[in-house]
mmCIF file of N, CA and C in Angstrom:
data_model
loop_
_atom_site.group_PDB
_atom_site.id
_atom_site.type_symbol
_atom_site.label_atom_id
_atom_site.label_comp_id
_atom_site.label_asym_id
_atom_site.label_seq_id
_atom_site.Cartn_x
_atom_site.Cartn_y
_atom_site.Cartn_z
ATOM 1 N N UNK A 10 187.677 -106.756 103.435
ATOM 2 C CA UNK A 10 186.755 -105.617 103.422
ATOM 3 C C UNK A 10 187.311 -104.872 102.524
ATOM 4 N N UNK A 11 186.610 -104.209 101.627
ATOM 5 C CA UNK A 11 187.013 -103.077 100.591
ATOM 6 C C UNK A 11 187.051 -101.789 101.478
ATOM 7 N N UNK A 12 188.353 -101.422 101.320
ATOM 8 C CA UNK A 12 188.677 -100.005 102.048
ATOM 9 C C UNK A 12 188.652 -99.071 101.166
ATOM 10 N N UNK A 13 188.672 -98.972 100.042
ATOM 11 C CA UNK A 13 188.367 -98.017 99.039
ATOM 12 C C UNK A 13 188.333 -98.346 97.721
ATOM 13 N N UNK A 14 187.683 -97.410 96.962
ATOM 14 C CA UNK A 14 187.739 -97.755 95.553
ATOM 15 C C UNK A 14 187.413 -96.162 94.895
ATOM 16 N N UNK A 15 188.308 -96.159 93.983
ATOM 17 C CA UNK A 15 188.453 -95.134 92.846
ATOM 18 C C UNK A 15 188.535 -95.577 91.557
ATOM 19 N N UNK A 16 188.172 -94.854 90.816
ATOM 20 C CA UNK A 16 188.342 -95.070 89.329
ATOM 21 C C UNK A 16 189.667 -95.887 88.920
ATOM 22 N N UNK A 17 189.572 -97.219 88.510
ATOM 23 C CA UNK A 17 190.972 -97.982 88.168
ATOM 24 C C UNK A 17 191.392 -98.694 89.469
ATOM 25 N N UNK A 18 191.080 -98.399 90.545
ATOM 26 C CA UNK A 18 191.776 -98.692 91.874
ATOM 27 C C UNK A 18 190.768 -99.269 93.022
ATOM 28 N N UNK A 19 190.889 -100.538 93.503
ATOM 29 C CA UNK A 19 190.310 -100.974 94.705
ATOM 30 C C UNK A 19 191.294 -101.550 95.717
ATOM 31 N N UNK A 20 190.975 -100.843 96.877
ATOM 32 C CA UNK A 20 192.063 -101.463 97.811
ATOM 33 C C UNK A 20 190.979 -102.381 98.902
ATOM 34 N N UNK A 21 191.481 -103.554 99.269
ATOM 35 C CA UNK A 21 191.146 -104.607 99.739
ATOM 36 C C UNK A 21 192.085 -104.794 100.996
ATOM 37 N N UNK A 22 191.592 -104.625 102.045
ATOM 38 C CA UNK A 22 192.123 -104.593 103.556
ATOM 39 C C UNK A 22 193.590 -103.679 103.225
ATOM 40 N N UNK A 23 193.465 -102.588 102.543
ATOM 41 C CA UNK A 23 194.440 -101.616 102.326
ATOM 42 C C UNK A 23 195.603 -101.858 100.949
ATOM 43 N N UNK A 24 195.225 -103.331 100.287
ATOM 44 C CA UNK A 24 196.202 -103.704 99.229
ATOM 45 C C UNK A 24 195.673 -103.358 98.191
ATOM 46 N N UNK A 25 196.344 -102.288 97.069
ATOM 47 C CA UNK A 25 195.537 -102.073 95.854
ATOM 48 C C UNK A 25 196.037 -103.187 94.939
ATOM 49 N N UNK A 26 194.364 -102.895 94.130
ATOM 50 C CA UNK A 26 194.096 -103.862 92.918
ATOM 51 C C UNK A 26 193.810 -102.884 91.779
ATOM 52 N N UNK A 27 194.810 -102.953 90.522
ATOM 53 C CA UNK A 27 194.306 -102.039 89.342
ATOM 54 C C UNK A 27 193.749 -102.650 88.458
ATOM 55 N N UNK A 28 193.383 -103.868 88.625
ATOM 56 C CA UNK A 28 192.628 -104.566 87.392
ATOM 57 C C UNK A 28 191.278 -105.323 87.947
ATOM 58 N N UNK A 29 190.422 -105.651 87.105
ATOM 59 C CA UNK A 29 189.036 -106.316 87.766
ATOM 60 C C UNK A 29 189.422 -107.311 88.402
ATOM 61 N N UNK A 30 188.440 -107.818 89.367
ATOM 62 C CA UNK A 30 188.646 -108.735 90.193
ATOM 63 C C UNK A 30 187.193 -109.470 90.713
ATOM 64 N N UNK A 31 187.364 -110.674 91.371
ATOM 65 C CA UNK A 31 186.320 -111.432 91.745
ATOM 66 C C UNK A 31 186.782 -111.837 93.256
ATOM 67 N N UNK A 32 185.708 -111.584 94.242
ATOM 68 C CA UNK A 32 185.955 -111.769 95.534
ATOM 69 C C UNK A 32 185.149 -113.304 95.941
ATOM 70 N N UNK A 33 185.850 -114.019 96.364
ATOM 71 C CA UNK A 33 184.911 -115.440 96.718
ATOM 72 C C UNK A 33 184.413 -115.515 98.061
ATOM 73 N N UNK A 34 183.410 -116.230 98.549
ATOM 74 C CA UNK A 34 182.961 -116.098 99.851
ATOM 75 C C UNK A 34 184.244 -116.774 101.079
ATOM 76 N N UNK A 35 185.258 -117.540 100.591
ATOM 77 C CA UNK A 35 186.093 -117.747 101.415
ATOM 78 C C UNK A 35 187.357 -116.458 101.661
ATOM 79 N N UNK A 36 187.161 -115.291 100.804
ATOM 80 C CA UNK A 36 187.937 -114.253 100.948
ATOM 81 C C UNK A 36 189.365 -114.256 99.863
ATOM 82 N N UNK A 37 189.101 -115.588 98.984
ATOM 83 C CA UNK A 37 189.841 -115.439 97.816
ATOM 84 C C UNK A 37 189.684 -114.381 97.169
ATOM 85 N N UNK A 38 190.807 -113.819 96.496
ATOM 86 C CA UNK A 38 190.781 -112.597 95.347
ATOM 87 C C UNK A 38 191.174 -113.237 94.098
ATOM 88 N N UNK A 39 190.541 -113.554 93.151
ATOM 89 C CA UNK A 39 191.030 -113.574 91.882
ATOM 90 C C UNK A 39 191.455 -112.381 91.082
ATOM 91 N N UNK A 40 192.308 -112.176 90.495
ATOM 92 C CA UNK A 40 192.982 -111.091 89.951
ATOM 93 C C UNK A 40 194.050 -111.324 89.091
ATOM 94 N N UNK A 41 194.174 -110.683 87.945
ATOM 95 C CA UNK A 41 193.163 -109.710 87.288
ATOM 96 C C UNK A 41 192.052 -110.928 86.604
ATOM 97 N N UNK A 42 190.703 -110.395 86.671
ATOM 98 C CA UNK A 42 189.751 -110.963 86.117
ATOM 99 C C UNK A 42 189.109 -110.771 84.584
ATOM 100 N N UNK A 43 189.102 -111.523 83.805
ATOM 101 C CA UNK A 43 188.725 -110.995 82.413
ATOM 102 C C UNK A 43 187.637 -111.584 82.155
ATOM 103 N N UNK A 44 186.578 -110.928 81.250
ATOM 104 C CA UNK A 44 185.478 -111.674 80.586
ATOM 105 C C UNK A 44 185.655 -111.768 79.122
ATOM 106 N N UNK A 45 184.894 -112.649 78.756
ATOM 107 C CA UNK A 45 184.911 -112.966 77.128
ATOM 108 C C UNK A 45 184.531 -111.772 76.393
ATOM 109 N N UNK A 46 183.705 -110.965 76.701
ATOM 110 C CA UNK A 46 183.308 -109.887 75.687
ATOM 111 C C UNK A 46 183.270 -108.864 76.634
ATOM 112 N N UNK A 47 184.575 -107.961 76.949
ATOM 113 C CA UNK A 47 184.702 -106.832 77.513
ATOM 114 C C UNK A 47 183.543 -106.425 78.715
ATOM 115 N N UNK A 48 182.752 -105.740 77.959
ATOM 116 C CA UNK A 48 181.614 -104.981 78.896
ATOM 117 C C UNK A 48 180.510 -105.894 79.088
ATOM 118 N N UNK A 49 180.287 -106.973 78.755
ATOM 119 C CA UNK A 49 179.363 -107.804 79.216
ATOM 120 C C UNK A 49 179.495 -108.960 79.980
ATOM 121 N N UNK A 50 178.905 -109.376 80.780
ATOM 122 C CA UNK A 50 179.052 -110.497 81.886
ATOM 123 C C UNK A 50 178.087 -111.477 81.630
ATOM 124 N N UNK A 51 178.893 -112.532 81.516
ATOM 125 C CA UNK A 51 177.881 -113.780 81.154
ATOM 126 C C UNK A 51 178.134 -114.879 82.161
ATOM 127 N N UNK A 52 177.523 -116.145 82.371
ATOM 128 C CA UNK A 52 177.686 -116.988 83.270
ATOM 129 C C UNK A 52 179.102 -117.713 82.920
ATOM 130 N N UNK A 53 179.467 -117.987 81.856
ATOM 131 C CA UNK A 53 181.059 -118.544 81.748
ATOM 132 C C UNK A 53 182.094 -117.500 82.296
ATOM 133 N N UNK A 54 181.869 -116.406 82.519
ATOM 134 C CA UNK A 54 182.871 -115.515 83.172
ATOM 135 C C UNK A 54 182.775 -115.462 84.791
ATOM 136 N N UNK A 55 181.894 -116.606 85.422
ATOM 137 C CA UNK A 55 182.031 -116.379 86.901
ATOM 138 C C UNK A 55 181.704 -117.806 87.169
ATOM 139 N N UNK A 56 182.463 -118.569 86.641
ATOM 140 C CA UNK A 56 182.097 -120.000 86.783
ATOM 141 C C UNK A 56 182.940 -120.285 88.328
ATOM 142 N N UNK A 57 183.804 -119.619 88.900
ATOM 143 C CA UNK A 57 184.451 -119.938 90.182
ATOM 144 C C UNK A 57 183.453 -119.472 91.277
ATOM 145 N N UNK A 58 182.772 -118.434 90.711
ATOM 146 C CA UNK A 58 181.485 -117.771 91.794
ATOM 147 C C UNK A 58 180.572 -119.014 91.898
ATOM 148 N N UNK A 59 180.122 -119.559 90.761
ATOM 149 C CA UNK A 59 179.021 -120.527 90.861
ATOM 150 C C UNK A 59 179.660 -121.733 91.509
ATOM 151 N N UNK A 60 180.479 -122.138 91.360
ATOM 152 C CA UNK A 60 181.345 -123.183 92.115
ATOM 153 C C UNK A 60 181.466 -122.777 93.730
ATOM 154 N N UNK A 61 181.456 -121.758 94.029
ATOM 155 C CA UNK A 61 181.607 -121.448 95.568
ATOM 156 C C UNK A 61 180.263 -121.262 96.024
ATOM 157 N N UNK A 62 179.361 -121.314 95.382
ATOM 158 C CA UNK A 62 177.755 -121.301 95.591
ATOM 159 C C UNK A 62 177.247 -120.168 97.016
ATOM 160 N N UNK A 63 177.702 -118.877 96.527
ATOM 161 C CA UNK A 63 177.119 -117.819 97.654
ATOM 162 C C UNK A 63 175.911 -117.629 97.415
ATOM 163 N N UNK A 64 175.124 -117.323 98.433
ATOM 164 C CA UNK A 64 173.847 -116.824 98.506
ATOM 165 C C UNK A 64 173.654 -115.550 97.809
ATOM 166 N N UNK A 65 174.668 -114.664 97.768
ATOM 167 C CA UNK A 65 174.502 -113.440 97.052
ATOM 168 C C UNK A 65 175.483 -112.972 96.230
ATOM 169 N N UNK A 66 175.540 -112.633 95.228
ATOM 170 C CA UNK A 66 176.535 -112.025 94.440
ATOM 171 C C UNK A 66 176.358 -110.578 94.113
ATOM 172 N N UNK A 67 177.341 -109.606 94.505
ATOM 173 C CA UNK A 67 177.147 -108.541 94.166
ATOM 174 C C UNK A 67 178.249 -108.083 92.932
ATOM 175 N N UNK A 68 177.448 -107.607 91.927
ATOM 176 C CA UNK A 68 178.109 -107.151 90.526
ATOM 177 C C UNK A 68 178.243 -105.805 90.530
ATOM 178 N N UNK A 69 179.611 -105.081 90.424
ATOM 179 C CA UNK A 69 179.774 -103.997 90.364
ATOM 180 C C UNK A 69 180.239 -103.580 88.859
ATOM 181 N N UNK A 70 179.431 -102.821 88.171
ATOM 182 C CA UNK A 70 179.484 -102.390 86.908
ATOM 183 C C UNK A 70 180.583 -101.460 86.497
ATOM 184 N N UNK A 71 181.298 -101.031 86.960
ATOM 185 C CA UNK A 71 182.174 -99.919 86.846
ATOM 186 C C UNK A 71 181.601 -98.511 87.218
ATOM 187 N N UNK A 72 182.515 -97.429 87.205
ATOM 188 C CA UNK A 72 182.310 -96.196 87.840
ATOM 189 C C UNK A 72 181.044 -95.799 87.031
ATOM 190 N N UNK A 73 180.932 -95.638 85.577
ATOM 191 C CA UNK A 73 179.594 -94.978 85.186
ATOM 192 C C UNK A 73 178.566 -96.447 84.881
ATOM 193 N N UNK A 74 178.839 -97.556 84.993
ATOM 194 C CA UNK A 74 178.103 -98.785 84.810
ATOM 195 C C UNK A 74 178.169 -99.196 83.162
ATOM 196 N N UNK A 75 179.371 -99.295 82.728
ATOM 197 C CA UNK A 75 179.386 -99.791 81.392
ATOM 198 C C UNK A 75 179.130 -101.312 81.339
ATOM 199 N N UNK A 76 179.477 -102.129 82.032
ATOM 200 C CA UNK A 76 179.770 -103.527 82.315
ATOM 201 C C UNK A 76 178.329 -103.906 82.621
ATOM 202 N N UNK A 77 177.548 -104.767 81.827
ATOM 203 C CA UNK A 77 176.292 -105.210 82.121
ATOM 204 C C UNK A 77 175.961 -106.683 82.071
ATOM 205 N N UNK A 78 175.360 -107.377 82.864
ATOM 206 C CA UNK A 78 175.091 -108.742 82.705
ATOM 207 C C UNK A 78 174.275 -109.018 81.489
ATOM 208 N N UNK A 79 174.700 -110.094 81.073
ATOM 209 C CA UNK A 79 173.535 -110.686 80.086
ATOM 210 C C UNK A 79 172.259 -110.692 80.382
ATOM 211 N N UNK A 80 171.387 -110.532 79.636
ATOM 212 C CA UNK A 80 169.926 -110.378 79.726
ATOM 213 C C UNK A 80 169.442 -111.542 80.594
ATOM 214 N N UNK A 81 169.973 -112.738 80.712
ATOM 215 C CA UNK A 81 169.253 -113.748 81.369
ATOM 216 C C UNK A 81 170.003 -114.129 82.485
ATOM 217 N N UNK A 82 171.035 -113.675 82.659
ATOM 218 C CA UNK A 82 172.183 -113.986 83.765
ATOM 219 C C UNK A 82 171.426 -113.789 85.316
ATOM 220 N N UNK A 83 171.080 -112.830 85.718
ATOM 221 C CA UNK A 83 170.301 -112.919 87.018
ATOM 222 C C UNK A 83 169.309 -113.929 87.306
ATOM 223 N N UNK A 84 168.479 -114.133 86.182
ATOM 224 C CA UNK A 84 167.514 -115.299 86.278
ATOM 225 C C UNK A 84 168.034 -116.487 86.287
ATOM 226 N N UNK A 85 169.154 -116.660 85.821
ATOM 227 C CA UNK A 85 170.008 -118.065 85.719
ATOM 228 C C UNK A 85 170.552 -118.395 87.059
ATOM 229 N N UNK A 86 171.171 -117.237 87.677
ATOM 230 C CA UNK A 86 171.714 -117.428 89.084
ATOM 231 C C UNK A 86 170.600 -117.554 89.951
ATOM 232 N N UNK A 87 169.392 -116.862 89.702
ATOM 233 C CA UNK A 87 168.456 -117.169 90.632
ATOM 234 C C UNK A 87 167.894 -118.509 90.358
ATOM 235 N N UNK A 88 167.714 -119.093 89.858
ATOM 236 C CA UNK A 88 167.709 -120.498 89.485
ATOM 237 C C UNK A 88 168.608 -121.293 90.477
ATOM 238 N N UNK A 89 169.802 -120.781 90.706
ATOM 239 C CA UNK A 89 170.866 -121.613 91.314
ATOM 240 C C UNK A 89 170.753 -121.002 92.742
ATOM 241 N N UNK A 90 169.601 -120.357 93.318
ATOM 242 C CA UNK A 90 169.439 -119.695 94.286
ATOM 243 C C UNK A 90 170.702 -118.977 94.852
ATOM 244 N N UNK A 91 171.129 -118.042 93.816
ATOM 245 C CA UNK A 91 172.066 -116.753 94.236
ATOM 246 C C UNK A 91 171.246 -115.594 93.499
ATOM 247 N N UNK A 92 171.400 -114.888 94.814
ATOM 248 C CA UNK A 92 170.384 -113.761 94.797
ATOM 249 C C UNK A 92 171.461 -112.661 93.963
ATOM 250 N N UNK A 93 171.199 -111.428 92.981
ATOM 251 C CA UNK A 93 172.127 -110.741 92.254
ATOM 252 C C UNK A 93 171.858 -109.360 92.753
ATOM 253 N N UNK A 94 172.961 -108.575 93.059
ATOM 254 C CA UNK A 94 172.805 -107.229 93.217
ATOM 255 C C UNK A 94 173.735 -106.494 92.363
ATOM 256 N N UNK A 95 173.175 -105.581 91.443
ATOM 257 C CA UNK A 95 173.796 -104.861 90.207
ATOM 258 C C UNK A 95 173.966 -103.594 90.379
ATOM 259 N N UNK A 96 174.947 -102.935 90.163
ATOM 260 C CA UNK A 96 175.045 -101.527 90.565
ATOM 261 C C UNK A 96 176.530 -100.910 90.220
ATOM 262 N N UNK A 97 176.839 -99.641 89.905
ATOM 263 C CA UNK A 97 177.917 -99.235 89.433
ATOM 264 C C UNK A 97 178.742 -99.541 90.956
ATOM 265 N N UNK A 98 180.201 -99.501 90.531
ATOM 266 C CA UNK A 98 181.054 -100.140 91.447
ATOM 267 C C UNK A 98 181.041 -99.539 92.561
ATOM 268 N N UNK A 99 181.264 -98.088 92.950
ATOM 269 C CA UNK A 99 181.550 -97.491 94.119
ATOM 270 C C UNK A 99 180.349 -97.737 94.894
ATOM 271 N N UNK A 100 178.947 -97.817 94.555
ATOM 272 C CA UNK A 100 177.888 -98.423 95.272
ATOM 273 C C UNK A 100 177.958 -99.931 95.846
ATOM 274 N N UNK A 101 178.416 -100.775 94.741
ATOM 275 C CA UNK A 101 178.457 -102.294 94.786
ATOM 276 C C UNK A 101 179.639 -102.637 95.988
ATOM 277 N N UNK A 102 180.890 -101.780 96.198
ATOM 278 C CA UNK A 102 181.625 -101.775 97.065
ATOM 279 C C UNK A 102 181.014 -101.708 98.696
ATOM 280 N N UNK A 103 180.424 -100.440 98.540
ATOM 281 C CA UNK A 103 179.707 -100.283 99.919
ATOM 282 C C UNK A 103 178.716 -101.408 100.217
ATOM 283 N N UNK A 104 177.955 -101.697 99.302
ATOM 284 C CA UNK A 104 176.903 -102.946 99.326
ATOM 285 C C UNK A 104 177.530 -104.262 99.892
ATOM 286 N N UNK A 105 178.776 -104.582 99.463
ATOM 287 C CA UNK A 105 179.524 -105.578 99.574
ATOM 288 C C UNK A 105 180.082 -105.563 101.204
ATOM 289 N N UNK A 106 180.537 -104.464 101.423
ATOM 290 C CA UNK A 106 181.088 -104.456 102.982
ATOM 291 C C UNK A 106 179.885 -104.307 103.794
ATOM 292 N N UNK A 107 178.927 -103.843 103.578
ATOM 293 C CA UNK A 107 177.579 -104.145 104.381
ATOM 294 C C UNK A 107 176.908 -105.147 104.476
ATOM 295 N N UNK A 108 177.158 -106.007 103.332
ATOM 296 C CA UNK A 108 176.653 -107.596 103.591
ATOM 297 C C UNK A 108 177.496 -108.210 104.254
ATOM 298 N N UNK A 109 178.935 -107.989 104.230
ATOM 299 C CA UNK A 109 179.935 -108.552 104.787
ATOM 300 C C UNK A 109 180.046 -108.586 106.069
ATOM 301 N N UNK A 110 179.703 -107.451 106.836
ATOM 302 C CA UNK A 110 179.424 -107.089 108.198
ATOM 303 C C UNK A 110 178.380 -107.668 108.809
ATOM 304 N N UNK A 111 177.298 -108.118 107.930
ATOM 305 C CA UNK A 111 176.062 -108.699 108.318
ATOM 306 C C UNK A 111 176.281 -110.365 108.338
ATOM 307 N N UNK A 112 177.614 -110.728 108.032
ATOM 308 C CA UNK A 112 177.988 -112.088 108.138
ATOM 309 C C UNK A 112 177.186 -112.983 106.636
ATOM 310 N N UNK A 113 176.847 -112.268 105.656
ATOM 311 C CA UNK A 113 176.138 -113.096 104.727
ATOM 312 C C UNK A 113 177.111 -113.732 103.935
ATOM 313 N N UNK A 114 176.746 -114.783 103.290
ATOM 314 C CA UNK A 114 177.787 -115.595 102.718
ATOM 315 C C UNK A 114 177.783 -115.095 101.025
ATOM 316 N N UNK A 115 178.482 -114.208 100.683
ATOM 317 C CA UNK A 115 178.515 -113.597 99.484
ATOM 318 C C UNK A 115 180.040 -113.615 98.617
ATOM 319 N N UNK A 116 179.545 -113.230 97.425
ATOM 320 C CA UNK A 116 180.924 -113.265 96.480
ATOM 321 C C UNK A 116 180.387 -112.009 95.737
ATOM 322 N N UNK A 117 181.621 -111.417 95.065
ATOM 323 C CA UNK A 117 181.471 -110.180 94.331
ATOM 324 C C UNK A 117 182.278 -110.220 93.012
ATOM 325 N N UNK A 118 182.095 -109.572 92.028
ATOM 326 C CA UNK A 118 182.792 -109.411 90.827
ATOM 327 C C UNK A 118 182.565 -107.742 90.538
ATOM 328 N N UNK A 119 183.942 -107.053 90.191
ATOM 329 C CA UNK A 119 184.005 -105.873 90.153
ATOM 330 C C UNK A 119 184.744 -105.312 88.774
ATOM 331 N N UNK A 120 184.266 -104.812 88.035
ATOM 332 C CA UNK A 120 184.576 -103.727 87.026
ATOM 333 C C UNK A 120 185.136 -102.691 87.277
ATOM 334 N N UNK A 121 186.502 -102.138 87.409
ATOM 335 C CA UNK A 121 187.019 -101.203 88.170
ATOM 336 C C UNK A 121 186.994 -99.869 87.267
ATOM 337 N N UNK A 122 186.934 -100.027 85.772
ATOM 338 C CA UNK A 122 186.995 -98.741 85.440
ATOM 339 C C UNK A 122 185.872 -98.418 84.720
ATOM 340 N N UNK A 123 185.600 -98.344 83.423
ATOM 341 C CA UNK A 123 184.158 -97.789 82.861
ATOM 342 C C UNK A 123 183.417 -98.649 82.803
#
């Protein structure tokens, strides 16, 4: 469970993470997580998530929402039966926790700064 988020820092079960990260359905945390093109999220950036086959992927786009999925990413994931929820990281963290509490099979990727 995400216990807090502030610009540049996410706490998961009270442990702080200061770099972007991925949360897989089995609880694995991939940290630090880097994308090939800074503020653009592409399919190649989330291969571990695709391999884990979640039903839902929550994408945290940063505090002001600067990181954005490539134009076709959400439809490509939809064709693999992965629903996407894209929002600024603070809201994404809340959505992730809510879905986790509901027992959903989900993964997330979070940009922690801009």
